[in-house]
């Protein structure tokens, strides 16, 4: 008992000596969707919200940071949603961070350990992994927010050019992780989406009523996918390199591999081997225009208990975003293209898909931290699997949104 009292007193003294920082975002949104049942609600619709209009808490994000008087800090991020589709609250990130001071030669070491996103997104840079550019994320970042997260460690080595009189910075990032063995299920079974929802750490994701999942080829598969599950205890990895021109922009290139042993299934959850490469760039152009472009290409596969490759998909997606900010205004335009190629011979599991999406967003800063934003989204996609649910395989879905977002 004395030991626990001593530990409590020690922890209290440490936290009292540290600096506490709390920030957050409250996003109240009115939306109207012209489409089919949302993928969040076990449908094959490309948007987060179900058809017709609604008023929702699209995001209630809270970020807590504890900074000690050294390079070490702790971070916890939680998100809440009350959207009439799936109302919930929970953690999305939780990690310890080390950011060392640069050495005299310009090298600096940094590290994170905990529940992390892979270091990929160029859009979702605001509080609680929100985007300052648009209300909906690109298809790449919608997928990352849904099922590409893990428990792991991230290690970064930077060379800062200013220490040698250069305007060029270089960075190498390496990540090792687990709790990602089902990553690939959602990109296969409902395809690419445009969303603004991050999967909470404790959540499971509903699967649509497809022939293969409804008495067909995958009788062992549970009705929901657990996106942050560890089944084979292999370590996955992600590596990224970045070149940055100070004050102007950057280019980065990376590769992700969850290194899963396919053919395992436990409590209705199969293991998926998911790998992809990604390239991205972000630049400040003349007239206060910002350019972001990203491209991802990879494959995912899943084997049956008998060792047959029953799902074997290639996928790719890319977008270009232009954003212009002046005074209290910001206007952003994004165009993207995406596809899934089905390479297996499982007849009742057609995952083929191709399409494009357009987003036009306008925001106005009403006062410090408070933004009003209006947005139009359009997705034109072809997915044959929709025919099994009575919809056309070729479908145009549209969405109009108006949001009041307050950052504190």
CSV table of C-alpha atoms in Angstrom, one decimal:
chain,number,residue,atom,x,y,z
A,1,UNK,CA,0.0,0.0,0.0
A,2,UNK,CA,2.8,2.4,0.8
A,3,UNK,CA,4.4,1.7,-2.6
A,4,UNK,CA,1.2,2.8,-4.4
A,5,UNK,CA,0.9,5.9,-2.3
A,6,UNK,CA,4.5,6.8,-3.1
A,7,UNK,CA,3.9,6.2,-6.8
A,8,UNK,CA,0.8,8.3,-6.8
A,9,UNK,CA,2.6,11.1,-5.0
A,10,UNK,CA,5.5,10.9,-7.5
A,11,UNK,CA,3.1,11.0,-10.5
A,12,UNK,CA,1.2,13.9,-9.0
A,13,UNK,CA,4.4,15.9,-8.5
A,14,UNK,CA,5.6,15.1,-12.0
A,15,UNK,CA,2.3,16.2,-13.6
A,16,UNK,CA,2.1,19.3,-11.5
A,17,UNK,CA,5.6,20.3,-12.6
A,18,UNK,CA,4.6,19.8,-16.3
A,19,UNK,CA,2.7,22.2,-18.6
A,20,UNK,CA,-0.8,21.2,-19.5
A,21,UNK,CA,-2.3,22.1,-22.9
A,22,UNK,CA,-5.9,21.5,-24.0
A,23,UNK,CA,-7.2,22.2,-27.5
A,24,UNK,CA,-10.2,21.1,-29.4
A,25,UNK,CA,-12.7,21.5,-32.2
A,26,UNK,CA,-16.5,21.6,-32.2
A,27,UNK,CA,-17.9,21.0,-35.7
A,28,UNK,CA,-21.7,21.4,-35.9
A,29,UNK,CA,-22.9,20.7,-39.4
A,30,UNK,CA,-26.0,20.8,-41.6
A,31,UNK,CA,-25.8,18.4,-44.5
A,32,UNK,CA,-27.9,17.1,-47.4
A,33,UNK,CA,-26.9,13.9,-49.2
A,34,UNK,CA,-28.2,12.7,-52.5
A,35,UNK,CA,-27.0,9.1,-52.7
A,36,UNK,CA,-27.5,5.6,-51.1
A,37,UNK,CA,-27.0,4.2,-47.6
A,38,UNK,CA,-23.7,5.3,-46.1
A,39,UNK,CA,-20.8,2.9,-45.8
A,40,UNK,CA,-20.8,3.9,-42.1
A,41,UNK,CA,-24.3,2.4,-41.8
A,42,UNK,CA,-23.3,-0.9,-43.6
A,43,UNK,CA,-24.3,0.4,-47.1
A,44,UNK,CA,-22.2,1.1,-50.2
A,45,UNK,CA,-22.7,4.8,-50.3
A,46,UNK,CA,-19.5,6.8,-50.6
A,47,UNK,CA,-20.4,9.6,-48.1
A,48,UNK,CA,-20.4,9.5,-44.3
A,49,UNK,CA,-24.0,10.7,-44.0
A,50,UNK,CA,-27.2,8.8,-45.1
A,51,UNK,CA,-29.5,10.3,-47.8
A,52,UNK,CA,-31.5,13.4,-47.2
A,53,UNK,CA,-30.8,16.2,-44.7
A,54,UNK,CA,-29.7,16.3,-41.1
A,55,UNK,CA,-28.1,18.4,-38.4
A,56,UNK,CA,-25.2,16.8,-36.6
A,57,UNK,CA,-22.2,17.1,-34.3
A,58,UNK,CA,-19.8,16.1,-37.1
A,59,UNK,CA,-16.8,16.2,-34.8
A,60,UNK,CA,-16.2,17.0,-31.2
A,61,UNK,CA,-12.4,16.7,-30.9
A,62,UNK,CA,-10.4,17.1,-27.8
A,63,UNK,CA,-6.6,17.1,-27.6
A,64,UNK,CA,-4.7,17.0,-24.3
A,65,UNK,CA,-0.9,17.5,-24.2
A,66,UNK,CA,1.4,17.2,-21.2
A,67,UNK,CA,4.8,18.9,-21.7
A,68,UNK,CA,7.6,18.2,-19.2
A,69,UNK,CA,10.6,20.5,-18.9
A,70,UNK,CA,12.6,18.3,-21.3
A,71,UNK,CA,12.0,16.9,-24.9
A,72,UNK,CA,9.3,14.5,-23.7
A,73,UNK,CA,5.6,15.0,-23.9
A,74,UNK,CA,2.4,13.0,-23.8
A,75,UNK,CA,-0.6,13.4,-26.1
A,76,UNK,CA,-4.1,12.0,-26.0
A,77,UNK,CA,-6.8,12.7,-28.6
A,78,UNK,CA,-10.5,11.9,-28.3
A,79,UNK,CA,-13.3,12.4,-30.7
A,80,UNK,CA,-17.1,12.4,-30.4
A,81,UNK,CA,-19.8,12.0,-33.1
A,82,UNK,CA,-23.5,12.6,-33.0
A,83,UNK,CA,-24.6,12.2,-36.6
A,84,UNK,CA,-27.6,9.9,-36.6
A,85,UNK,CA,-25.6,7.2,-38.3
A,86,UNK,CA,-23.2,6.1,-35.6
A,87,UNK,CA,-23.1,8.1,-32.4
A,88,UNK,CA,-20.1,7.4,-30.3
A,89,UNK,CA,-17.1,8.9,-28.3
A,90,UNK,CA,-13.7,7.5,-27.7
A,91,UNK,CA,-9.9,7.7,-28.2
A,92,UNK,CA,-8.3,8.1,-31.7
A,93,UNK,CA,-4.7,8.7,-30.7
A,94,UNK,CA,-2.6,8.3,-27.5
A,95,UNK,CA,1.2,8.5,-27.5
A,96,UNK,CA,4.4,9.7,-25.9
A,97,UNK,CA,6.6,12.0,-28.0
A,98,UNK,CA,10.3,12.8,-27.8
A,99,UNK,CA,11.6,15.7,-29.8
A,100,UNK,CA,15.3,16.3,-29.2
A,101,UNK,CA,17.2,19.6,-29.7
A,102,UNK,CA,19.2,19.8,-32.9
A,103,UNK,CA,22.9,19.0,-32.6
A,104,UNK,CA,25.5,21.4,-33.9
A,105,UNK,CA,25.7,19.6,-37.3
A,106,UNK,CA,21.9,20.1,-37.8
A,107,UNK,CA,20.8,16.6,-37.0
A,108,UNK,CA,17.8,16.1,-34.8
A,109,UNK,CA,16.2,12.9,-33.4
A,110,UNK,CA,12.4,12.5,-32.7
A,111,UNK,CA,10.3,9.6,-31.7
A,112,UNK,CA,6.7,8.6,-30.9
A,113,UNK,CA,5.3,5.5,-29.3
A,114,UNK,CA,1.6,4.6,-28.7
A,115,UNK,CA,-1.6,4.6,-30.8
A,116,UNK,CA,-0.6,6.4,-33.9
A,117,UNK,CA,-1.5,7.3,-37.5
A,118,UNK,CA,1.3,6.5,-40.0
A,119,UNK,CA,3.1,9.6,-41.0
A,120,UNK,CA,1.3,10.1,-44.4
A,121,UNK,CA,-1.4,12.7,-44.4
A,122,UNK,CA,-0.7,16.2,-45.8
A,123,UNK,CA,-4.4,17.3,-45.4
A,124,UNK,CA,-5.2,16.4,-41.8
A,125,UNK,CA,-2.9,18.8,-40.0
A,126,UNK,CA,-5.3,20.6,-37.7
A,127,UNK,CA,-6.6,19.8,-34.1
A,128,UNK,CA,-7.8,16.2,-33.6
A,129,UNK,CA,-6.7,15.2,-37.1
A,130,UNK,CA,-9.1,17.6,-38.8
A,131,UNK,CA,-8.5,19.3,-42.1
A,132,UNK,CA,-8.3,23.1,-42.4
A,133,UNK,CA,-9.0,22.9,-46.1
A,134,UNK,CA,-12.2,20.9,-46.6
A,135,UNK,CA,-15.0,19.4,-44.5
A,136,UNK,CA,-14.5,16.0,-46.1
A,137,UNK,CA,-11.2,14.3,-46.4
A,138,UNK,CA,-9.8,12.9,-49.7
A,139,UNK,CA,-10.3,9.2,-50.4
A,140,UNK,CA,-6.7,8.5,-49.3
A,141,UNK,CA,-7.1,10.2,-45.9
A,142,UNK,CA,-10.7,8.8,-45.5
A,143,UNK,CA,-9.2,5.3,-45.7
A,144,UNK,CA,-6.4,6.1,-43.3
A,145,UNK,CA,-8.9,7.6,-40.8
A,146,UNK,CA,-11.0,4.5,-41.1
A,147,UNK,CA,-8.6,1.5,-40.8
A,148,UNK,CA,-5.0,2.5,-41.2
A,149,UNK,CA,-3.8,3.0,-37.6
A,150,UNK,CA,-1.8,1.0,-35.2
A,151,UNK,CA,0.1,0.6,-31.9
A,152,UNK,CA,3.8,1.2,-32.6
A,153,UNK,CA,6.9,3.3,-32.5
A,154,UNK,CA,7.9,6.0,-35.0
A,155,UNK,CA,11.5,7.2,-35.3
A,156,UNK,CA,12.6,10.3,-37.2
A,157,UNK,CA,16.0,11.6,-38.1
A,158,UNK,CA,16.1,15.1,-39.6
A,159,UNK,CA,18.9,17.2,-41.1
A,160,UNK,CA,18.2,20.9,-40.8
A,161,UNK,CA,19.9,22.9,-43.5
A,162,UNK,CA,20.0,26.2,-41.6
A,163,UNK,CA,22.9,25.0,-39.5
A,164,UNK,CA,25.0,24.8,-42.6
A,165,UNK,CA,23.6,27.8,-44.4
A,166,UNK,CA,21.4,25.7,-46.7
A,167,UNK,CA,17.6,26.1,-47.4
A,168,UNK,CA,17.2,22.3,-47.8
A,169,UNK,CA,16.0,20.0,-45.0
A,170,UNK,CA,16.0,16.2,-45.2
A,171,UNK,CA,14.1,13.7,-43.1
A,172,UNK,CA,13.9,9.9,-42.7
A,173,UNK,CA,11.0,8.3,-40.8
A,174,UNK,CA,10.8,4.6,-39.8
A,175,UNK,CA,7.8,3.0,-38.1
A,176,UNK,CA,7.3,-0.4,-36.6
A,177,UNK,CA,3.8,-1.4,-35.5
A,178,UNK,CA,1.2,-4.0,-34.7
A,179,UNK,CA,-2.7,-4.1,-34.2
A,180,UNK,CA,-3.4,-3.7,-37.9
A,181,UNK,CA,-4.0,-7.3,-39.2
A,182,UNK,CA,-7.4,-6.6,-40.8
A,183,UNK,CA,-6.4,-3.5,-42.6
A,184,UNK,CA,-7.6,-3.9,-46.2
A,185,UNK,CA,-11.0,-5.3,-45.5
A,186,UNK,CA,-12.9,-2.0,-45.9
A,187,UNK,CA,-11.0,-0.8,-49.0
A,188,UNK,CA,-12.0,-4.2,-50.5
A,189,UNK,CA,-15.6,-4.6,-49.4
A,190,UNK,CA,-16.9,-1.0,-49.6
A,191,UNK,CA,-14.2,0.7,-51.6
A,192,UNK,CA,-13.0,4.3,-51.5
A,193,UNK,CA,-15.0,7.0,-49.7
A,194,UNK,CA,-15.1,10.7,-49.0
A,195,UNK,CA,-15.6,11.0,-45.2
A,196,UNK,CA,-14.9,13.2,-42.2
A,197,UNK,CA,-15.1,10.5,-39.6
A,198,UNK,CA,-12.2,8.7,-37.8
A,199,UNK,CA,-12.8,5.3,-36.4
A,200,UNK,CA,-12.6,5.3,-32.6
A,201,UNK,CA,-10.1,2.9,-31.1
A,202,UNK,CA,-12.8,0.7,-29.5
A,203,UNK,CA,-15.1,0.6,-32.6
A,204,UNK,CA,-15.8,-2.1,-35.1
A,205,UNK,CA,-16.9,-1.4,-38.6
A,206,UNK,CA,-20.1,-2.9,-40.1
A,207,UNK,CA,-19.8,-4.9,-43.3
A,208,UNK,CA,-22.4,-4.5,-46.1
A,209,UNK,CA,-24.8,-7.3,-47.0
A,210,UNK,CA,-22.8,-8.6,-50.0
A,211,UNK,CA,-23.4,-12.1,-51.4
A,212,UNK,CA,-19.9,-13.3,-50.3
A,213,UNK,CA,-20.5,-12.2,-46.7
A,214,UNK,CA,-24.1,-13.3,-46.5
A,215,UNK,CA,-23.9,-17.1,-46.7
A,216,UNK,CA,-21.3,-17.1,-49.5
A,217,UNK,CA,-17.6,-17.6,-49.7
A,218,UNK,CA,-16.7,-16.0,-46.3
A,219,UNK,CA,-18.9,-17.9,-43.8
A,220,UNK,CA,-16.3,-17.4,-41.1
A,221,UNK,CA,-16.2,-13.7,-41.4
A,222,UNK,CA,-18.0,-11.7,-38.6
A,223,UNK,CA,-20.6,-9.1,-39.5
A,224,UNK,CA,-18.2,-6.4,-38.4
A,225,UNK,CA,-14.5,-5.8,-39.1
A,226,UNK,CA,-12.2,-5.0,-36.1
A,227,UNK,CA,-9.7,-2.6,-37.7
A,228,UNK,CA,-7.1,-2.5,-34.9
A,229,UNK,CA,-6.7,-6.2,-34.2
A,230,UNK,CA,-3.5,-8.2,-33.7
A,231,UNK,CA,-3.7,-11.9,-34.8
A,232,UNK,CA,-0.3,-13.1,-36.0
A,233,UNK,CA,2.0,-10.9,-33.8
A,234,UNK,CA,4.2,-9.9,-36.8
A,235,UNK,CA,5.7,-6.4,-36.9
A,236,UNK,CA,4.6,-4.2,-39.8
A,237,UNK,CA,6.7,-1.3,-41.0
A,238,UNK,CA,6.4,2.0,-42.7
A,239,UNK,CA,9.4,4.1,-44.1
A,240,UNK,CA,9.3,7.6,-45.5
A,241,UNK,CA,11.8,10.0,-46.8
A,242,UNK,CA,11.2,13.8,-47.2
A,243,UNK,CA,13.0,16.7,-48.8
A,244,UNK,CA,11.9,20.1,-47.7
A,245,UNK,CA,12.7,23.5,-49.2
A,246,UNK,CA,12.4,25.9,-46.3
A,247,UNK,CA,9.4,28.3,-46.6
A,248,UNK,CA,8.3,26.9,-50.0
A,249,UNK,CA,7.3,23.2,-49.9
A,250,UNK,CA,8.2,19.6,-49.6
A,251,UNK,CA,8.2,16.3,-51.5
A,252,UNK,CA,8.0,12.9,-49.8
A,253,UNK,CA,8.0,9.2,-50.7
A,254,UNK,CA,7.1,6.2,-48.5
A,255,UNK,CA,6.2,2.5,-48.3
A,256,UNK,CA,3.8,0.7,-45.9
A,257,UNK,CA,3.7,-3.1,-45.3
A,258,UNK,CA,1.7,-4.6,-42.4
A,259,UNK,CA,3.6,-7.9,-43.0
A,260,UNK,CA,0.6,-10.1,-42.1
A,261,UNK,CA,0.5,-13.9,-42.2
A,262,UNK,CA,-2.6,-14.5,-44.3
A,263,UNK,CA,-4.8,-17.5,-43.8
A,264,UNK,CA,-5.6,-16.9,-40.1
A,265,UNK,CA,-9.1,-16.3,-38.8
A,266,UNK,CA,-10.0,-15.8,-35.1
A,267,UNK,CA,-13.5,-14.9,-33.9
A,268,UNK,CA,-14.6,-14.0,-37.4
A,269,UNK,CA,-11.7,-11.8,-38.2
A,270,UNK,CA,-9.3,-12.7,-41.1
A,271,UNK,CA,-5.8,-11.5,-41.6
A,272,UNK,CA,-5.1,-9.2,-44.6
A,273,UNK,CA,-1.7,-8.6,-46.1
A,274,UNK,CA,-1.8,-4.9,-47.1
A,275,UNK,CA,1.0,-3.0,-48.8
A,276,UNK,CA,1.2,0.3,-50.6
A,277,UNK,CA,3.6,3.0,-51.8
A,278,UNK,CA,2.8,6.7,-51.5
A,279,UNK,CA,4.2,9.9,-52.9
A,280,UNK,CA,3.1,13.5,-52.0
A,281,UNK,CA,4.0,17.1,-52.4
A,282,UNK,CA,2.9,20.4,-50.8
A,283,UNK,CA,3.9,23.8,-52.1
A,284,UNK,CA,3.2,27.5,-51.6
A,285,UNK,CA,2.5,29.0,-55.0
A,286,UNK,CA,2.3,32.7,-56.0
A,287,UNK,CA,-0.9,34.6,-55.0
A,288,UNK,CA,-1.1,32.8,-51.7
A,289,UNK,CA,-2.2,29.5,-53.3
A,290,UNK,CA,-1.3,26.3,-51.7
A,291,UNK,CA,-0.9,23.0,-53.7
A,292,UNK,CA,-1.2,19.6,-52.2
A,293,UNK,CA,-1.0,16.4,-54.3
A,294,UNK,CA,-0.8,12.8,-53.1
A,295,UNK,CA,-0.9,9.4,-54.8
A,296,UNK,CA,-1.1,5.9,-53.3
A,297,UNK,CA,-0.9,2.5,-55.0
A,298,UNK,CA,-0.9,-0.9,-53.4
A,299,UNK,CA,-2.5,-4.3,-53.0
A,300,UNK,CA,-4.3,-6.3,-50.3
A,301,UNK,CA,-5.0,-10.0,-50.1
A,302,UNK,CA,-6.8,-12.5,-47.8
A,303,UNK,CA,-6.6,-16.3,-47.9
A,304,UNK,CA,-9.1,-18.9,-46.8
A,305,UNK,CA,-8.5,-21.5,-44.1
A,306,UNK,CA,-7.6,-23.9,-46.9
A,307,UNK,CA,-4.8,-21.5,-48.2
A,308,UNK,CA,-6.6,-20.3,-51.3
A,309,UNK,CA,-6.3,-16.6,-52.2
A,310,UNK,CA,-10.0,-15.6,-52.1
A,311,UNK,CA,-9.4,-11.8,-52.1
A,312,UNK,CA,-6.6,-10.3,-54.2
A,313,UNK,CA,-7.1,-6.6,-55.0
A,314,UNK,CA,-4.9,-3.8,-56.3
A,315,UNK,CA,-5.9,-0.3,-55.5
A,316,UNK,CA,-4.9,3.2,-56.2
A,317,UNK,CA,-6.0,6.8,-55.5
A,318,UNK,CA,-4.7,10.2,-56.2
A,319,UNK,CA,-5.8,13.8,-55.6
A,320,UNK,CA,-4.8,17.4,-56.3
A,321,UNK,CA,-5.9,20.1,-54.0
A,322,UNK,CA,-5.6,23.9,-54.5
A,323,UNK,CA,-6.4,26.2,-51.7
A,324,UNK,CA,-6.3,30.1,-51.7
A,325,UNK,CA,-6.5,32.0,-48.5
A,326,UNK,CA,-6.9,35.8,-48.2
A,327,UNK,CA,-7.9,38.0,-45.3
A,328,UNK,CA,-10.7,36.0,-43.6
A,329,UNK,CA,-11.5,33.8,-46.6
A,330,UNK,CA,-10.3,30.4,-47.8
A,331,UNK,CA,-11.5,28.6,-51.0
A,332,UNK,CA,-10.3,25.1,-51.7
A,333,UNK,CA,-10.8,22.8,-54.7
A,334,UNK,CA,-9.9,19.1,-54.9
A,335,UNK,CA,-10.1,16.6,-57.7
A,336,UNK,CA,-9.3,12.9,-57.2
A,337,UNK,CA,-9.4,9.7,-59.0
A,338,UNK,CA,-9.6,6.2,-57.5
A,339,UNK,CA,-9.9,2.5,-58.4
A,340,UNK,CA,-9.9,-1.1,-57.1
A,341,UNK,CA,-8.9,-4.0,-59.4
A,342,UNK,CA,-10.2,-7.4,-58.4
A,343,UNK,CA,-7.6,-10.1,-59.4
A,344,UNK,CA,-9.1,-13.2,-57.7
A,345,UNK,CA,-11.5,-15.8,-59.0
A,346,UNK,CA,-14.1,-15.6,-56.2
A,347,UNK,CA,-17.3,-15.2,-58.2
A,348,UNK,CA,-19.6,-13.9,-55.4
A,349,UNK,CA,-17.1,-11.2,-54.3
A,350,UNK,CA,-16.7,-8.6,-57.0
A,351,UNK,CA,-14.6,-5.7,-55.6
A,352,UNK,CA,-14.0,-3.9,-58.9
A,353,UNK,CA,-14.4,-0.1,-58.7
A,354,UNK,CA,-13.4,3.1,-60.4
A,355,UNK,CA,-14.4,6.7,-60.1
A,356,UNK,CA,-13.6,10.3,-59.5
A,357,UNK,CA,-14.6,12.9,-56.9
A,358,UNK,CA,-14.8,16.7,-56.9
A,359,UNK,CA,-14.9,18.9,-53.8
A,360,UNK,CA,-15.4,22.7,-53.7
A,361,UNK,CA,-15.2,24.3,-50.2
A,362,UNK,CA,-15.4,27.9,-49.0
A,363,UNK,CA,-14.6,29.1,-45.5
A,364,UNK,CA,-14.9,32.4,-43.7
A,365,UNK,CA,-13.3,33.2,-40.3
A,366,UNK,CA,-16.0,34.9,-38.2
A,367,UNK,CA,-13.6,35.6,-35.3
A,368,UNK,CA,-10.5,34.0,-33.8
A,369,UNK,CA,-11.0,30.2,-33.8
A,370,UNK,CA,-14.5,30.3,-35.3
A,371,UNK,CA,-15.1,29.4,-38.9
A,372,UNK,CA,-18.1,29.1,-41.1
A,373,UNK,CA,-17.7,26.7,-44.0
A,374,UNK,CA,-19.9,25.6,-47.0
A,375,UNK,CA,-19.0,22.7,-49.2
A,376,UNK,CA,-20.1,20.7,-52.3
A,377,UNK,CA,-19.0,17.1,-52.9
A,378,UNK,CA,-19.7,15.0,-56.0
A,379,UNK,CA,-18.6,11.4,-56.6
A,380,UNK,CA,-19.1,9.6,-59.9
A,381,UNK,CA,-18.2,5.9,-59.4
A,382,UNK,CA,-18.8,2.5,-60.9
A,383,UNK,CA,-19.0,-0.5,-58.5
A,384,UNK,CA,-20.8,-3.7,-59.9
A,385,UNK,CA,-21.3,-5.0,-56.3
A,386,UNK,CA,-24.1,-2.4,-55.8
A,387,UNK,CA,-26.3,-4.3,-58.2
A,388,UNK,CA,-26.7,-7.1,-55.6
A,389,UNK,CA,-28.5,-4.5,-53.4
A,390,UNK,CA,-30.8,-3.2,-56.1
A,391,UNK,CA,-28.7,-0.1,-57.1
A,392,UNK,CA,-27.1,0.8,-60.4
A,393,UNK,CA,-23.5,-0.1,-60.7
A,394,UNK,CA,-22.9,3.4,-62.2
A,395,UNK,CA,-23.8,6.1,-59.6
A,396,UNK,CA,-23.4,9.8,-59.1
A,397,UNK,CA,-23.7,10.9,-55.4
A,398,UNK,CA,-23.8,14.5,-54.3
A,399,UNK,CA,-23.5,16.2,-50.9
A,400,UNK,CA,-24.0,19.8,-49.7
A,401,UNK,CA,-22.7,20.8,-46.2
A,402,UNK,CA,-22.7,23.9,-44.1
A,403,UNK,CA,-20.6,23.9,-40.9
A,404,UNK,CA,-19.8,26.0,-37.9
A,405,UNK,CA,-16.4,25.0,-36.7
A,406,UNK,CA,-14.9,26.4,-33.5
A,407,UNK,CA,-11.2,25.7,-32.6
A,408,UNK,CA,-10.1,26.4,-29.1
